[in-house]
Amino acid sequence: MLVALGTTLALHTGFSVAGPVLDNIRATGVIRAPTPDIWPPQVIKTENGDLDGFDVEVFREIARRMGVKAEFVTNSDGSIIKWEEQIAGNWQGKYDIVVGGMTPTKKRAEHIAFPAIYHYGLGVLAVHRNNTTIRAPEDASGKRIGVLSGTQYENYLKKIPPGIVGVPDFIYKINDPVIVSYDHEEEVFNAMAKGDGVEIDGFVNLLPVVMALIKEGKPFKVVGQPLYRVPHGVAIMPNDEEFAEVISKVIGDMHADGTLRNISMKWYDYDLTSADE
């Protein structure tokens, strides 16, 4: 049974009653999130260069309901903040929240709080459309598989149990892959787009992401059935109980009034926000 929606996950360490993050958001009128990698349809760049997509719209709706402005931030040198920093909780006060499809594992919960689940992810194996040898996930055993470093995709290939409350261990279908890790999502897609077996033989990502890339014209195809299904949570730093309660209520309300479902239908054409299989 998966964790109930709209409630605070019992995966984080204890909160103190008050914390500096929510106080700062209220004082500045701004809630900050890391500028995300392009990851359609979670994150896309419009023709005029603005960010949009499922995660972007969810983040902006959270800000709207809190009565503050949503702002994306980068490192001081203008570079995009790496995913590994985000999941390690090494935020150093640069941002307040991550709405980026983060799986709430027990390990991550040692450093990060997950006040609410906002959607669910189906992990799949994808290959170049010209590939004729990988017809099932098992055929990718021993092949070069690309992943974003520090993600559930990488853990799956390493056969590291997910360690998520309510989620059973995965059935691992790919044995002894050569894992090729990248710092940013786009690097994985670009490597696969170079051609079948040129840099990598396949990659693991979310089904809607792969389908969106295919719709854009990327030369990919999905192999077999999904590898796994996991919840994705809104992440904040621990020790700010009031902030956690605010986020939990906002996401709970967005589930209850159909907003999350509508955003999911807009970007995916189906509802990925329900706890039901």
Coordinates of C-alpha atoms in Angstrom, one line a residue:
M1 CA 0.0 0.0 0.0
L2 CA 1.5 3.3 -1.0
V3 CA 1.6 6.3 1.3
A4 CA -1.6 8.3 1.4
L5 CA -1.7 11.4 -0.8
G6 CA -1.7 14.8 0.7
T7 CA -0.2 13.7 4.0
T8 CA 3.3 14.2 5.4
L9 CA 5.5 11.1 4.6
A10 CA 6.8 9.4 7.7
L11 CA 10.2 9.2 6.0
H12 CA 12.0 12.2 7.4
T13 CA 13.6 13.0 10.6
G14 CA 11.8 15.0 13.3
F15 CA 10.9 18.6 12.6
S16 CA 11.3 21.4 15.0
V17 CA 8.3 23.7 15.3
A18 CA 9.8 26.6 13.4
G19 CA 12.5 27.0 10.8
P20 CA 14.2 29.7 8.7
V21 CA 12.9 28.6 5.3
L22 CA 9.3 29.4 5.6
D23 CA 10.2 32.6 7.4
N24 CA 12.4 33.7 4.5
I25 CA 9.7 32.8 2.0
R26 CA 7.2 35.0 3.8
A27 CA 9.7 37.8 4.3
T28 CA 10.8 37.9 0.6
G29 CA 7.6 36.8 -1.0
V30 CA 9.5 34.4 -3.1
I31 CA 9.9 30.6 -3.1
R32 CA 13.0 29.3 -4.9
A33 CA 13.6 26.0 -6.8
P34 CA 16.6 24.9 -8.8
T35 CA 16.5 25.6 -12.5
P36 CA 15.6 22.2 -13.9
D37 CA 17.2 20.3 -16.7
I38 CA 15.0 20.1 -19.9
W39 CA 13.1 16.9 -19.3
P40 CA 9.9 16.8 -21.4
P41 CA 7.1 16.8 -20.5
Q42 CA 8.2 17.4 -16.9
V43 CA 10.2 20.4 -18.1
I44 CA 10.2 22.0 -21.6
K45 CA 11.5 25.3 -23.0
T46 CA 9.0 27.3 -24.9
E47 CA 9.7 29.1 -28.2
N48 CA 10.4 32.3 -26.3
G49 CA 12.8 30.6 -24.0
D50 CA 10.6 30.3 -20.9
L51 CA 10.3 27.1 -18.8
D52 CA 7.1 25.1 -18.8
G53 CA 6.0 21.5 -18.3
F54 CA 4.4 19.3 -15.6
D55 CA 6.9 20.0 -12.8
V56 CA 7.1 23.6 -13.7
E57 CA 3.4 24.1 -13.6
V58 CA 3.1 22.2 -10.3
F59 CA 5.8 24.4 -8.7
R60 CA 4.1 27.6 -9.9
E61 CA 0.8 26.4 -8.6
I62 CA 2.3 25.7 -5.2
A63 CA 3.7 29.3 -5.2
R64 CA 0.4 30.8 -6.3
R65 CA -1.5 29.0 -3.5
M66 CA 1.1 30.2 -1.0
G67 CA 0.7 33.7 -2.2
V68 CA 4.3 34.1 -3.3
K69 CA 6.4 34.3 -6.5
A70 CA 8.0 31.2 -8.0
E71 CA 11.6 31.7 -8.9
F72 CA 14.2 29.3 -10.5
V73 CA 17.8 29.7 -9.4
T74 CA 21.2 28.5 -10.6
N75 CA 24.7 28.3 -9.1
S76 CA 26.5 31.6 -8.7
D77 CA 28.4 31.0 -12.0
G78 CA 25.1 30.5 -13.8
S79 CA 25.4 26.7 -14.2
I80 CA 22.5 24.4 -13.5
I81 CA 22.5 22.8 -10.0
K82 CA 23.4 19.1 -10.2
W83 CA 20.8 16.5 -9.2
E84 CA 23.4 14.9 -6.9
E85 CA 23.5 18.0 -4.8
Q86 CA 19.7 18.2 -4.7
I87 CA 19.3 14.6 -3.5
A88 CA 22.1 14.9 -1.0
G89 CA 20.4 17.8 0.8
N90 CA 23.5 20.0 0.3
W91 CA 21.3 23.0 -0.6
Q92 CA 23.3 25.6 1.4
G93 CA 20.2 27.9 1.5
K94 CA 20.3 28.4 -2.3
Y95 CA 16.8 27.1 -2.8
D96 CA 13.8 26.2 -0.8
I97 CA 12.0 23.3 -2.6
V98 CA 12.5 20.7 -5.3
V99 CA 9.6 19.8 -7.5
G100 CA 11.5 17.5 -9.8
G101 CA 10.2 13.9 -9.7
M102 CA 12.3 12.9 -6.7
T103 CA 11.7 9.4 -5.4
P104 CA 11.4 9.5 -1.6
T105 CA 13.9 6.8 -0.6
K106 CA 14.8 6.2 3.0
K107 CA 18.4 7.1 2.2
R108 CA 17.4 10.5 0.8
A109 CA 15.1 11.0 3.7
E110 CA 18.1 11.1 6.0
H111 CA 18.9 14.6 4.6
I112 CA 15.6 15.7 3.0
A113 CA 12.0 15.9 4.0
F114 CA 9.2 14.7 1.7
P115 CA 5.9 16.4 2.9
A116 CA 3.8 15.1 0.0
I117 CA 3.6 12.8 -3.0
Y118 CA 2.4 14.6 -6.2
H119 CA 2.7 11.9 -8.9
Y120 CA 4.0 8.5 -9.8
G121 CA 6.6 7.4 -12.2
L122 CA 6.9 4.4 -14.5
G123 CA 10.5 3.6 -15.4
V124 CA 11.2 2.1 -18.8
L125 CA 14.1 1.1 -21.0
A126 CA 14.5 3.0 -24.3
V127 CA 16.8 2.4 -27.2
H128 CA 17.5 4.0 -30.6
R129 CA 14.7 3.3 -33.1
N130 CA 17.3 1.6 -35.4
N131 CA 18.2 -1.0 -32.8
T132 CA 17.1 -4.6 -33.7
T133 CA 18.9 -6.6 -31.0
I134 CA 17.3 -5.3 -27.8
R135 CA 13.7 -6.5 -28.0
A136 CA 13.1 -7.0 -24.2
P137 CA 14.8 -5.5 -21.2
E138 CA 16.7 -8.7 -20.6
D139 CA 18.4 -8.2 -23.9
A140 CA 20.1 -5.1 -22.5
S141 CA 22.2 -7.2 -20.1
G142 CA 25.8 -6.3 -20.5
K143 CA 25.1 -3.4 -22.7
R144 CA 26.0 0.3 -22.2
I145 CA 23.0 2.0 -20.5
G146 CA 22.8 5.7 -20.0
V147 CA 21.3 7.3 -16.8
L148 CA 21.3 10.6 -15.0
S149 CA 23.7 10.2 -12.1
G150 CA 22.3 9.7 -8.6
T151 CA 18.8 8.7 -9.9
Q152 CA 16.4 5.8 -9.3
Y153 CA 17.3 4.8 -12.9
E154 CA 21.0 4.3 -11.8
N155 CA 20.0 2.5 -8.7
Y156 CA 17.8 0.1 -10.7
L157 CA 20.7 -0.8 -12.9
K158 CA 22.9 -1.4 -9.9
K159 CA 20.1 -3.5 -8.3
I160 CA 20.0 -1.3 -5.3
P161 CA 16.6 -1.9 -3.6
P162 CA 14.4 1.2 -3.8
G163 CA 13.9 1.4 0.0
I164 CA 10.6 3.3 -0.3
V165 CA 7.8 2.9 2.2
G166 CA 5.0 0.9 0.7
V167 CA 7.0 0.0 -2.5
P168 CA 8.2 -3.6 -2.8
D169 CA 11.7 -4.4 -4.1
F170 CA 11.9 -4.4 -7.9
I171 CA 12.2 -7.3 -10.2
Y172 CA 15.5 -6.7 -12.0
K173 CA 15.4 -7.5 -15.7
I174 CA 18.8 -6.1 -16.8
N175 CA 21.9 -8.0 -15.6
D176 CA 25.5 -6.6 -15.4
P177 CA 24.9 -3.5 -17.6
V178 CA 27.8 -1.0 -18.3
I179 CA 26.3 2.0 -16.6
V180 CA 27.1 5.3 -18.3
S181 CA 26.3 8.2 -15.9
Y182 CA 25.7 11.8 -16.9
D183 CA 25.4 15.0 -14.8
H184 CA 22.4 16.3 -16.7
E185 CA 19.3 14.7 -18.3
E186 CA 19.8 16.2 -21.7
E187 CA 23.3 14.6 -22.0
V188 CA 21.7 11.2 -21.8
F189 CA 19.2 12.0 -24.6
N190 CA 21.9 13.5 -26.8
A191 CA 24.1 10.5 -26.4
M192 CA 21.3 8.1 -27.5
A193 CA 20.3 10.4 -30.4
K194 CA 23.9 10.1 -31.8
G195 CA 22.9 6.7 -33.1
D196 CA 22.4 3.0 -32.1
G197 CA 25.4 2.0 -30.1
V198 CA 27.5 5.1 -31.0
E199 CA 27.8 6.2 -27.3
I200 CA 25.3 4.1 -25.5
D201 CA 23.0 1.2 -26.3
G202 CA 20.0 2.4 -24.3
F203 CA 18.8 4.5 -21.4
V204 CA 16.4 4.2 -18.5
N205 CA 13.9 7.0 -17.8
L206 CA 10.2 7.6 -17.2
L207 CA 7.7 6.4 -19.8
P208 CA 6.0 9.9 -20.3
V209 CA 9.4 11.5 -20.7
V210 CA 10.4 9.0 -23.4
M211 CA 7.1 9.3 -25.2
A212 CA 7.4 13.1 -25.2
L213 CA 10.9 12.9 -26.7
I214 CA 9.6 10.5 -29.4
K215 CA 6.8 13.0 -30.1
E216 CA 9.4 15.7 -30.5
G217 CA 11.1 13.6 -33.1
K218 CA 13.8 12.0 -31.1
P219 CA 14.8 8.6 -32.7
F220 CA 13.9 6.5 -29.7
K221 CA 11.6 3.6 -28.9
V222 CA 10.4 1.9 -25.7
V223 CA 11.4 -1.7 -25.0
G224 CA 8.9 -4.0 -23.3
Q225 CA 6.8 -3.3 -20.3
P226 CA 7.7 -0.7 -17.6
L227 CA 10.5 -1.8 -15.3
Y228 CA 9.0 -0.3 -12.1
R229 CA 6.5 2.1 -10.6
V230 CA 7.4 4.6 -7.8
P231 CA 6.0 7.7 -6.1
H232 CA 7.6 11.1 -6.6
G233 CA 7.6 13.6 -3.8
V234 CA 8.0 17.3 -3.2
A235 CA 11.3 17.8 -1.4
I236 CA 12.2 20.4 1.3
M237 CA 14.9 20.6 3.9
P238 CA 14.0 19.1 7.4
N239 CA 13.5 21.0 10.6
D240 CA 10.7 23.4 9.4
E241 CA 7.5 21.7 10.6
E242 CA 5.3 24.6 9.6
F243 CA 6.7 24.7 6.0
A244 CA 6.1 20.9 5.8
E245 CA 2.6 21.4 6.9
V246 CA 2.0 24.2 4.4
I247 CA 3.3 22.1 1.5
S248 CA 1.4 19.0 2.6
K249 CA -1.9 21.0 2.7
V250 CA -1.2 22.7 -0.7
I251 CA -0.5 19.4 -2.4
G252 CA -3.4 17.7 -0.6
D253 CA -5.8 20.4 -1.8
M254 CA -4.4 20.1 -5.4
H255 CA -5.2 16.4 -5.3
A256 CA -8.6 17.0 -3.8
D257 CA -9.8 19.7 -6.2
G258 CA -8.5 17.9 -9.3
T259 CA -5.8 20.4 -10.1
L260 CA -3.0 17.8 -10.1
R261 CA -5.0 15.5 -12.2
N262 CA -5.8 18.2 -14.7
I263 CA -2.1 19.2 -15.0
S264 CA -1.2 15.6 -15.5
M265 CA -3.8 15.2 -18.2
K266 CA -2.6 18.3 -19.9
W267 CA 1.0 17.2 -20.1
Y268 CA 0.7 13.4 -20.2
D269 CA -2.8 12.7 -21.6
Y270 CA -3.4 10.4 -18.6
D271 CA -3.5 10.7 -14.8
L272 CA -0.2 9.9 -13.1
T273 CA -1.2 11.5 -9.8
S274 CA -3.4 8.7 -8.3
A275 CA -2.1 6.2 -5.8
D276 CA -4.2 3.5 -7.5
E277 CA -2.4 1.2 -9.9

